[in-house]
Coordinates of C-alpha atoms in Angstrom, one line a residue:
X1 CA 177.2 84.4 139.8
X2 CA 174.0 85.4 141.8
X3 CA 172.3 86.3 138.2
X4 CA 173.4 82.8 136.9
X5 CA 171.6 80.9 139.7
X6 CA 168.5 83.2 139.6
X7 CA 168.4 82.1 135.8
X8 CA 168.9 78.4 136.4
X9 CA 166.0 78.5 138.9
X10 CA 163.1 80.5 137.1
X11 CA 163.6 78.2 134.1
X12 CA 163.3 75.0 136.2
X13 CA 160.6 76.6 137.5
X14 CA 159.4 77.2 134.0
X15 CA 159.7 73.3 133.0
X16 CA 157.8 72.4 136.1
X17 CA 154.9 74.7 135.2
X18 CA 154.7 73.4 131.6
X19 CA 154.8 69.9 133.1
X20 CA 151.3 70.0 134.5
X21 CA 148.5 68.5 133.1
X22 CA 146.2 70.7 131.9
X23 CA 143.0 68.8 133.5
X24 CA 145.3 69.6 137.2
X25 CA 144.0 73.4 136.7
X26 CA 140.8 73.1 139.3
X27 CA 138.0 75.5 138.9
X28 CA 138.8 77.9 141.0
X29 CA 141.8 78.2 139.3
X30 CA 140.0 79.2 136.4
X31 CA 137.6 81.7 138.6
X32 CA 141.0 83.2 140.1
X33 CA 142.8 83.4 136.6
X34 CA 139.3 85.4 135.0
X35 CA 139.5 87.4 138.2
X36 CA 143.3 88.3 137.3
X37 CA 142.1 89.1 133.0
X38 CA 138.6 91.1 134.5
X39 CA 141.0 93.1 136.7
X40 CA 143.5 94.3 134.2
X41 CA 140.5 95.2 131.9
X42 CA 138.7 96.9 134.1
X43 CA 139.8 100.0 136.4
X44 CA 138.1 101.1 139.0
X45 CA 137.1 104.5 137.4
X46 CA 136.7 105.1 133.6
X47 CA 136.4 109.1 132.9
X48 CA 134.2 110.2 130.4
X49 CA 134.3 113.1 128.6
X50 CA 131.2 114.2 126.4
X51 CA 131.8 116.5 122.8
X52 CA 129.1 119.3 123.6
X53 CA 129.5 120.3 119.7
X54 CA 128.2 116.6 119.0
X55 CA 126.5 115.7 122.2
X56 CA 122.9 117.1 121.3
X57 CA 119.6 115.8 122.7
X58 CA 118.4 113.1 122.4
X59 CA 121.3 111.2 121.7
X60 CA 122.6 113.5 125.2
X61 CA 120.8 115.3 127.8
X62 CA 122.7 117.4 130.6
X63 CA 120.9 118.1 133.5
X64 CA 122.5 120.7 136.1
X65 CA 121.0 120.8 139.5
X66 CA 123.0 123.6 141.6
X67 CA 126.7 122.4 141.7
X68 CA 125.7 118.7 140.3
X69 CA 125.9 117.6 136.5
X70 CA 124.6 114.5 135.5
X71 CA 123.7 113.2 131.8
X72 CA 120.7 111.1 130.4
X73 CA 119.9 110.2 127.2
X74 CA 120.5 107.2 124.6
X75 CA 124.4 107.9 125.1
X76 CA 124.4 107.6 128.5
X77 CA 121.6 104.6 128.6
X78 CA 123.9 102.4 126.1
X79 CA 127.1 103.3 127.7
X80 CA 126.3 102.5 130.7
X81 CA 125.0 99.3 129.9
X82 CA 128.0 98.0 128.0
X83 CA 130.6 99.0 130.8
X84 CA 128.1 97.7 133.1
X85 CA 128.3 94.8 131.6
X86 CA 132.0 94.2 130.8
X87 CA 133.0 95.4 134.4
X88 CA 130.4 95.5 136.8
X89 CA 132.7 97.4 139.2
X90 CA 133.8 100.1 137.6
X91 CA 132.6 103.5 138.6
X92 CA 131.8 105.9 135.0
X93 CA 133.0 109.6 136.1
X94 CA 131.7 112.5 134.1
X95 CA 134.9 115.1 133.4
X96 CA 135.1 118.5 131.2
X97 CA 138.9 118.0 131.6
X98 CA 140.6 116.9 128.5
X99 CA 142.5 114.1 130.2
X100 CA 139.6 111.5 130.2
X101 CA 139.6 108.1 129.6
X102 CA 136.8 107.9 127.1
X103 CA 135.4 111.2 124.6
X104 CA 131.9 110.7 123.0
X105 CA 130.5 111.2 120.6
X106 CA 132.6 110.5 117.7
X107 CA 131.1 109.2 114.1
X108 CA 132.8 106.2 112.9
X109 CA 132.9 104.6 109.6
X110 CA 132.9 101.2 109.5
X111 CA 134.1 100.7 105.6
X112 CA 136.5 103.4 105.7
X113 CA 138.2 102.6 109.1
X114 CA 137.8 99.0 109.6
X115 CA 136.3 99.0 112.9
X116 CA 137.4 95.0 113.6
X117 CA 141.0 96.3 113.8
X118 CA 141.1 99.9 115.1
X119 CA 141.7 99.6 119.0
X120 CA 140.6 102.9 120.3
X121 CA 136.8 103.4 118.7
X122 CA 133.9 101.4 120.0
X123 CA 130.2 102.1 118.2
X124 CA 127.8 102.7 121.2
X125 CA 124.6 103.8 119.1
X126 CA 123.0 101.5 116.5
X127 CA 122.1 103.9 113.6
X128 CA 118.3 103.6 112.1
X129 CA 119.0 105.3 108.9
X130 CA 118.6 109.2 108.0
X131 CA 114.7 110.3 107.5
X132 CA 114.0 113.2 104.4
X133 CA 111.7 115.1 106.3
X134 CA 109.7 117.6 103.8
X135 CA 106.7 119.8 104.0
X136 CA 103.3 118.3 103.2
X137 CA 101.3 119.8 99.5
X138 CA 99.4 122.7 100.0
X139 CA 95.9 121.7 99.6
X140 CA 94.3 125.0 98.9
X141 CA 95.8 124.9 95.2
X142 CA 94.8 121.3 94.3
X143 CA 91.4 122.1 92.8
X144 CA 93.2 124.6 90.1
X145 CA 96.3 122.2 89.6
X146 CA 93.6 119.9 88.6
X147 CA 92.1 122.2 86.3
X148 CA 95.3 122.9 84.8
X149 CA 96.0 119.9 84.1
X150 CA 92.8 118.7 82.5
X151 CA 93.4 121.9 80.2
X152 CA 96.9 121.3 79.5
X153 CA 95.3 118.0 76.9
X154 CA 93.6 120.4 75.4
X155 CA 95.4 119.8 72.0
X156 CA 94.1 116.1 71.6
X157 CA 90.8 117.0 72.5
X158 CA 90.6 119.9 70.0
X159 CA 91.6 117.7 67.8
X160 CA 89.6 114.7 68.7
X161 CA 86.8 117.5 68.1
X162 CA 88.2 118.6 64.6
X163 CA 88.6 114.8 63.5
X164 CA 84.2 114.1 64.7
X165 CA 83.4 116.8 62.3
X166 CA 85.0 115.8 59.6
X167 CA 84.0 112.4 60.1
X168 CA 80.4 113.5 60.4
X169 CA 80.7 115.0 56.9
X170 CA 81.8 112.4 55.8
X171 CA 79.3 110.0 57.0
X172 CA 76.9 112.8 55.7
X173 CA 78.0 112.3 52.2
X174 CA 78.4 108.9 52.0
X175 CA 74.5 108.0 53.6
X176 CA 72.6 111.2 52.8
X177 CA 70.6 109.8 49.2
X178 CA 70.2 106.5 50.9
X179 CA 69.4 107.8 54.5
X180 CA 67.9 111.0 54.4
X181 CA 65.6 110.2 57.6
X182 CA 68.7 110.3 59.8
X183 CA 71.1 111.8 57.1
X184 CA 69.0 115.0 55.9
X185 CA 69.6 116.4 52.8
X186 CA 70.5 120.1 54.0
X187 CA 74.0 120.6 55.0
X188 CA 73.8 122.1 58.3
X189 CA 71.3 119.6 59.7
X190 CA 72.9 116.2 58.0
X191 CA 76.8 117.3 58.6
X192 CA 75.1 118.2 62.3
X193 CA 73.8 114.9 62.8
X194 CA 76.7 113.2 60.8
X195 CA 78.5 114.8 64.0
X196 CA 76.6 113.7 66.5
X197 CA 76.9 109.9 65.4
X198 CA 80.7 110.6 64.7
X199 CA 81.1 111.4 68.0
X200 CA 79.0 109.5 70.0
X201 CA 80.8 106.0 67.5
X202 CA 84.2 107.4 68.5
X203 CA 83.6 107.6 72.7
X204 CA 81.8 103.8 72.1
X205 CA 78.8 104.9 73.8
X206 CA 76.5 103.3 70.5
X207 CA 72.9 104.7 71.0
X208 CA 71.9 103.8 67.6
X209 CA 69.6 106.4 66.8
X210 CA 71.6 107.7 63.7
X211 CA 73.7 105.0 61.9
X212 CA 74.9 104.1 58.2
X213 CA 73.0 102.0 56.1
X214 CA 75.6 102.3 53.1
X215 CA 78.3 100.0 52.5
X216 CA 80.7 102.8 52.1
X217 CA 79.4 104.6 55.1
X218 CA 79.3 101.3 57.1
X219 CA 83.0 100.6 55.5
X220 CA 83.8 104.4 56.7
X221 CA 81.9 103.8 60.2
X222 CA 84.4 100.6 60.7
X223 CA 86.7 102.7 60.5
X224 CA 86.3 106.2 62.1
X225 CA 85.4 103.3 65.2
X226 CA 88.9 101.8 65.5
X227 CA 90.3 106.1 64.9
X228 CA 88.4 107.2 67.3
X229 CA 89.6 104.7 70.0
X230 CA 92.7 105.3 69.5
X231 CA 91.7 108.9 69.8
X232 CA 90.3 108.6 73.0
X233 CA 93.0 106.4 74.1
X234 CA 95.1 108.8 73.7
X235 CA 93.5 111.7 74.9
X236 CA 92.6 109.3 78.8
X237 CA 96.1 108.7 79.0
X238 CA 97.2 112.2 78.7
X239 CA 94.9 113.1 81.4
X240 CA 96.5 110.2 83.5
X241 CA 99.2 111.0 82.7
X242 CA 98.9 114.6 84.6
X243 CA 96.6 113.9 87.3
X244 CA 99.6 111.3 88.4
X245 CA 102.1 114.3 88.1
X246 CA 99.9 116.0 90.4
X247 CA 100.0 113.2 92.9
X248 CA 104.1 113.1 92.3
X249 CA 105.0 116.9 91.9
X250 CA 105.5 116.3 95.8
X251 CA 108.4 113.8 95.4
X252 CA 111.3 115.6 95.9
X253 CA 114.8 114.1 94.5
X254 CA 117.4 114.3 97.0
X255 CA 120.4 115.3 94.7
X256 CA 121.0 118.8 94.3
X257 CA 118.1 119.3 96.6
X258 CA 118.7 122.1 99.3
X259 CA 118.5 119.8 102.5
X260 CA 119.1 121.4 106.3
X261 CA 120.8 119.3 108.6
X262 CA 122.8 119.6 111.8
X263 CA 126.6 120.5 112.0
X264 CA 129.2 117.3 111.6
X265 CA 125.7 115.0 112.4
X266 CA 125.6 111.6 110.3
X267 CA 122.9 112.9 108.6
X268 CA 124.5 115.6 107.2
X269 CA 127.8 113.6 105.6
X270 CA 124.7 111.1 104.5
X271 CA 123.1 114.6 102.7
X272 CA 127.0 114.9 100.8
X273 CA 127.1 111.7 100.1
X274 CA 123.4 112.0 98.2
X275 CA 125.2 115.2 96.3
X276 CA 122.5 117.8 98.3
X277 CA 122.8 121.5 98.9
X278 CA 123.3 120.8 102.6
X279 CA 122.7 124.1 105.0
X280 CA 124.2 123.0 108.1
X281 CA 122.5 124.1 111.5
X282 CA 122.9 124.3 115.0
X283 CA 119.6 123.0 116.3
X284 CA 116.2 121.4 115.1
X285 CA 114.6 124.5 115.2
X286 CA 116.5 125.8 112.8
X287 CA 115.9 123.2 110.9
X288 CA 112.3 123.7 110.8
X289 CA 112.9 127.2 110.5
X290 CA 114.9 126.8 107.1
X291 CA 112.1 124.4 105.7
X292 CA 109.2 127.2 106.9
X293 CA 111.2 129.8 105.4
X294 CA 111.4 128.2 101.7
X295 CA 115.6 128.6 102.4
X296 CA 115.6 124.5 102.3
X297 CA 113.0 122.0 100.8
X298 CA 113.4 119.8 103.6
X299 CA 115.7 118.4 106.6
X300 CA 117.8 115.4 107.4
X301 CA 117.5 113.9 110.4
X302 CA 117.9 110.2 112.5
X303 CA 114.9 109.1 113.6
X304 CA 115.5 109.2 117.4
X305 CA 115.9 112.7 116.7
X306 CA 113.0 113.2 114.8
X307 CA 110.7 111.1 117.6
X308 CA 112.0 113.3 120.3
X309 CA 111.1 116.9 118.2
X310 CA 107.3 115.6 116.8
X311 CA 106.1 118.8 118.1
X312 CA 108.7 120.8 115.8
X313 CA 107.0 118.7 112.7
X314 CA 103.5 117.7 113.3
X315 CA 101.9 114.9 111.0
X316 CA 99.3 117.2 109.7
X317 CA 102.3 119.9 108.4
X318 CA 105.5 117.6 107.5
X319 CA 105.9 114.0 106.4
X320 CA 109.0 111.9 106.0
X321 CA 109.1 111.5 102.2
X322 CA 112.3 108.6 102.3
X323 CA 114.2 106.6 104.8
X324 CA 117.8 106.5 103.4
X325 CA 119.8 103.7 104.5
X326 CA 123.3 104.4 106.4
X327 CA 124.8 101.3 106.6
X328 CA 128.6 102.4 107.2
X329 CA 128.2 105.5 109.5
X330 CA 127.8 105.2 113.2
X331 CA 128.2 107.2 116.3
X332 CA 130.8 105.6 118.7
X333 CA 133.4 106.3 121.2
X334 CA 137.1 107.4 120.9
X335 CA 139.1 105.8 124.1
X336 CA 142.0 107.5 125.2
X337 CA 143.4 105.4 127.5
X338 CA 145.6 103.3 125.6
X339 CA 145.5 100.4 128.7
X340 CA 141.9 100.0 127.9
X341 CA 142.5 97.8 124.6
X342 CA 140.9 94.4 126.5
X343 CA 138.0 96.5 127.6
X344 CA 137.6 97.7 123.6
X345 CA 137.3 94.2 122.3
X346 CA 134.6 93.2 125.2
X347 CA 132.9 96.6 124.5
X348 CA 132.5 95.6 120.5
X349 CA 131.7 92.3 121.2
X350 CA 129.1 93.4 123.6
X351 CA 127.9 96.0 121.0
X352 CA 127.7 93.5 118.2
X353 CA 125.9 90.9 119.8
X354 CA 123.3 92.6 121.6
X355 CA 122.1 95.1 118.9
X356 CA 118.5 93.7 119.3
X357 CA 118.8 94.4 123.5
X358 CA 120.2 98.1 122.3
X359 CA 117.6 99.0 119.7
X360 CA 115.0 97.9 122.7
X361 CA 116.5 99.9 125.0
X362 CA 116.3 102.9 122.9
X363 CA 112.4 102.0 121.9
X364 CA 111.7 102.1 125.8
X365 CA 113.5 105.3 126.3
X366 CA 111.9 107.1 123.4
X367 CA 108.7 105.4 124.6
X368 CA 107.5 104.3 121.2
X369 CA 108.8 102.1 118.8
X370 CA 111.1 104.3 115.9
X371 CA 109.6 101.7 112.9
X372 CA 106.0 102.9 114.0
X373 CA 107.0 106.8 114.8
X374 CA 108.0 106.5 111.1
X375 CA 105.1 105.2 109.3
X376 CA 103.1 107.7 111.0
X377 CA 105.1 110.7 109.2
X378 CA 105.1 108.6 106.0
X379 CA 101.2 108.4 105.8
X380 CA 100.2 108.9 102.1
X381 CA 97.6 111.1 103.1
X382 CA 98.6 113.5 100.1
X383 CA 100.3 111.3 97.7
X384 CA 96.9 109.7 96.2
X385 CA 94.2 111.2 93.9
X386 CA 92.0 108.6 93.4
X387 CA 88.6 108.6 95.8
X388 CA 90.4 107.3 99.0
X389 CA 88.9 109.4 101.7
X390 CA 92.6 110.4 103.1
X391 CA 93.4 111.5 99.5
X392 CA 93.8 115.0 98.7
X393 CA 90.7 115.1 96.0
X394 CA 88.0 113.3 97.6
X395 CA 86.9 115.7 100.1
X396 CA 87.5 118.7 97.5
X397 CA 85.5 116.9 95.2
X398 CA 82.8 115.8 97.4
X399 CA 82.0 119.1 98.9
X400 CA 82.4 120.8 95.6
X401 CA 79.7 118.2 94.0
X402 CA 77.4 119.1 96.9
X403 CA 78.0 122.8 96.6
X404 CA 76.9 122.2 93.1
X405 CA 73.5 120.2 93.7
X406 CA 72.6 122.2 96.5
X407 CA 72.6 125.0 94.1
X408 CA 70.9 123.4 91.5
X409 CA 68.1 122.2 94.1
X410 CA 67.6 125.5 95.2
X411 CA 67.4 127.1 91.7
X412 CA 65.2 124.0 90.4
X413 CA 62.9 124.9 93.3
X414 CA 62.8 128.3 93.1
X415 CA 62.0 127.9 89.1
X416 CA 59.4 125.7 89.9
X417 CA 57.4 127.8 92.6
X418 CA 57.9 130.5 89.9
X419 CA 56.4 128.6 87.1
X420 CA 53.5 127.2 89.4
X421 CA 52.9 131.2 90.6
X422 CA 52.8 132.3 86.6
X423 CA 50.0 129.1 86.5
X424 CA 47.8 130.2 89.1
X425 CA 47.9 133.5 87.9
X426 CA 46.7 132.7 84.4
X427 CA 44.4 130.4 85.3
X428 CA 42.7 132.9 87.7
X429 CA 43.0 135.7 84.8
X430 CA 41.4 133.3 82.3
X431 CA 38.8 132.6 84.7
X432 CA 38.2 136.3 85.2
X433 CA 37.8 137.0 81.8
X434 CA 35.6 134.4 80.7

């Protein structure tokens, strides 16, 4: 009988409370009812528990002082920015137990999970894509790569030689009765100068000091011309051809590439996902190590990571050859505490709507900004031949072409004091004699 009544009451009690107008609800009943949603959100201590396999600097730095552990880094920075925001109150605790509230960090996939519906991962680090870090071109091996490859058309140009000569005969025979001033009649000496006006027709140059005066040989000279363009043509764009491999040979494709990259990182799933060799690491310096060492051709790494070890891969040594985009992987939180779901949703919204404010944060902390840390490792100091200053060839070239003329100056010099010397000495003789 007692339950009967306590029924009857709590749903006239009910009625009454749906009977209210809505615009009765004051504001501080508002303030009092946030209060009530904030509090059950938010406790009064969240425990944290970092993943020392995963928790690597800069992303986390532990700092003991005697009995005392306390962590910085972009982790810690973002994290507690976000629960500082959501719940101003709470107090973040650092545990090693394994009963914590929150363990970081954790990669997340946003296609493969869907992160809008899983409750217990929030993404706490925006991701600024995976950098291909490789070793800069040896320069001391240019000069002969050069060489090799100006040698390697050597097929064209023999031929391009083979082709003048005969042409020159030809020219020879058509204009030698006619032309025998520039044409002689002798073999040697009109096939000779048939080759000189052969070639000097076929590179377009022109001088005009030997040319037919036949209409067969001015038929013939019409065209040996257009041949001989073509033959040049030809024989320019094989040498472009190599001199640009040259400037590419550094290019390294990624796929099948033996890349280094830390153990479960993003960048080394991002290295699978690209089909590389991946030799997975423990630290940066091994990273560098492997790439020094010729075991790896190069190493994948965020660039937070790479901003924070520049002294492990100076400018002058390294260069970031690619940027690839990661636009599903992130690293994130795994919560728990399964009372936390309210406090997931604010963290995501939180996380999602101030990216920019997060990406700042980190640019502050690494103390530069990651976009310009990056173009100064992508600098194509080495990837252009042409006479750039910065390119690999101009300084080669220019202190080759002066090694060159000071020699020649010096000899040209030295030839003429000798030639002056043998004067004065014959004059004087003659002088003596007479």
């Amino acid at each position: 009988m007692a339950s009967l009544v306590f029924i009857i009451t709590f749903l006239l009690m009910a009625l009454q409370l749906k009977s209210i107008p809505a615009e009765n609800i004051t504001e501080d009943d508002e303030m009092i009812m946030d209060d009530l949603r904030k509090t059950e959100m938010c406790p009064d201590t969240i425990k944290v528990r970092w993943d020392e396999f995963l928790a690597r600097e800069p992303h986390v730095i532990k700092q003991v002082s005697g009995n005392e552990t306390s962590y910085d880094g972009l982790f810690p920075l973002n994290l507690v920015f976000m629960i500082s925001s959501c719940c101003s109150s709470t107090v973040i605790k650092y545990v090693d137990a394994y009963q914590a509230d929150i363990v970081l960090p954790v990669i997340l996939n946003y296609k493969e999970s869907g992160l809008s519906s899983q409750s217990k991962v929030v993404p706490i680090l925006p991701n600024t894509g995976v950098a291909f870090v490789v070793k800069r071109a040896d320069r001391k091996h240019l000069p002969i790569k050069i060489l090799s490859s100006i040698f390697s058309s050597w097929p064209v140009l023999v031929l391009t030689l083979l082709l003048s000569v005969l042409a020159g005969i030809v020219a020879w025979i058509l204009d030698t009765r006619q032309n025998t001033e520039e044409f002689p009649l002798s073999f040697v000496q009109g096939s000779w100068e048939g080759f000189w006006w052969a070639f000097v027709s076929m590179t377009t140059v022109g001088y005009g000091d030997r040319c037919p005066k036949t209409i067969s040989g001015r038929l013939f000279a019409i065209v040996w011309i257009l041949t001989g363009i073509c033959m040049c043509s030809i024989f320019t764009a094989m040498l472009t051809t190599s001199l640009t491999t040259i400037s590419l040979d550094t290019m390294i494709p990624l796929p099948q590439a033996k890349v280094a990259a830390l153990f479960g990182s993003i960048e080394a799933t991002t290295g699978f996902q690209r089909q590389a060799q991946v030799r997975r690491v423990h630290s940066i310096k091994e990273i560098q190590e492997e790439i020094l060492e010729g075991k790896a051709i190069g190493g994948l790494m965020d660039s937070f990571t790479l901003d924070h070890y520049r002294d492990y891969f100076p400018a002058n040594e390294f260069k970031v050859q690619e940027v690839i985009s990661q636009e599903y992987l992130e690293y994130g939180a795994l919560i728990e505490n399964s009372s936390l779901v309210s406090l997931v949703k604010c963290l995501k919204n939180l996380r999602f709507s101030e990216e920019s404010e997060m990406y700042e944060y980190a640019e502050l902390y690494m103390g530069k900004s990651m976009k310009s840390g990056l173009e100064e490792s992508m600098t194509p100091g080495d990837q252009t031949i042409g006479v750039d200053p910065e390119g690999l060839l101009f300084y080669p070239a220019l202190f080759t072409c002066l090694g060159i003329l000071t020699f020649f100056l010096i000899s040209g010099a030295t030839w003429e004091m000798c030639r002056r010397t043998r004067m004065r000495q014959n004059e004087r003789g003659g002088w003596f004699v007479a």
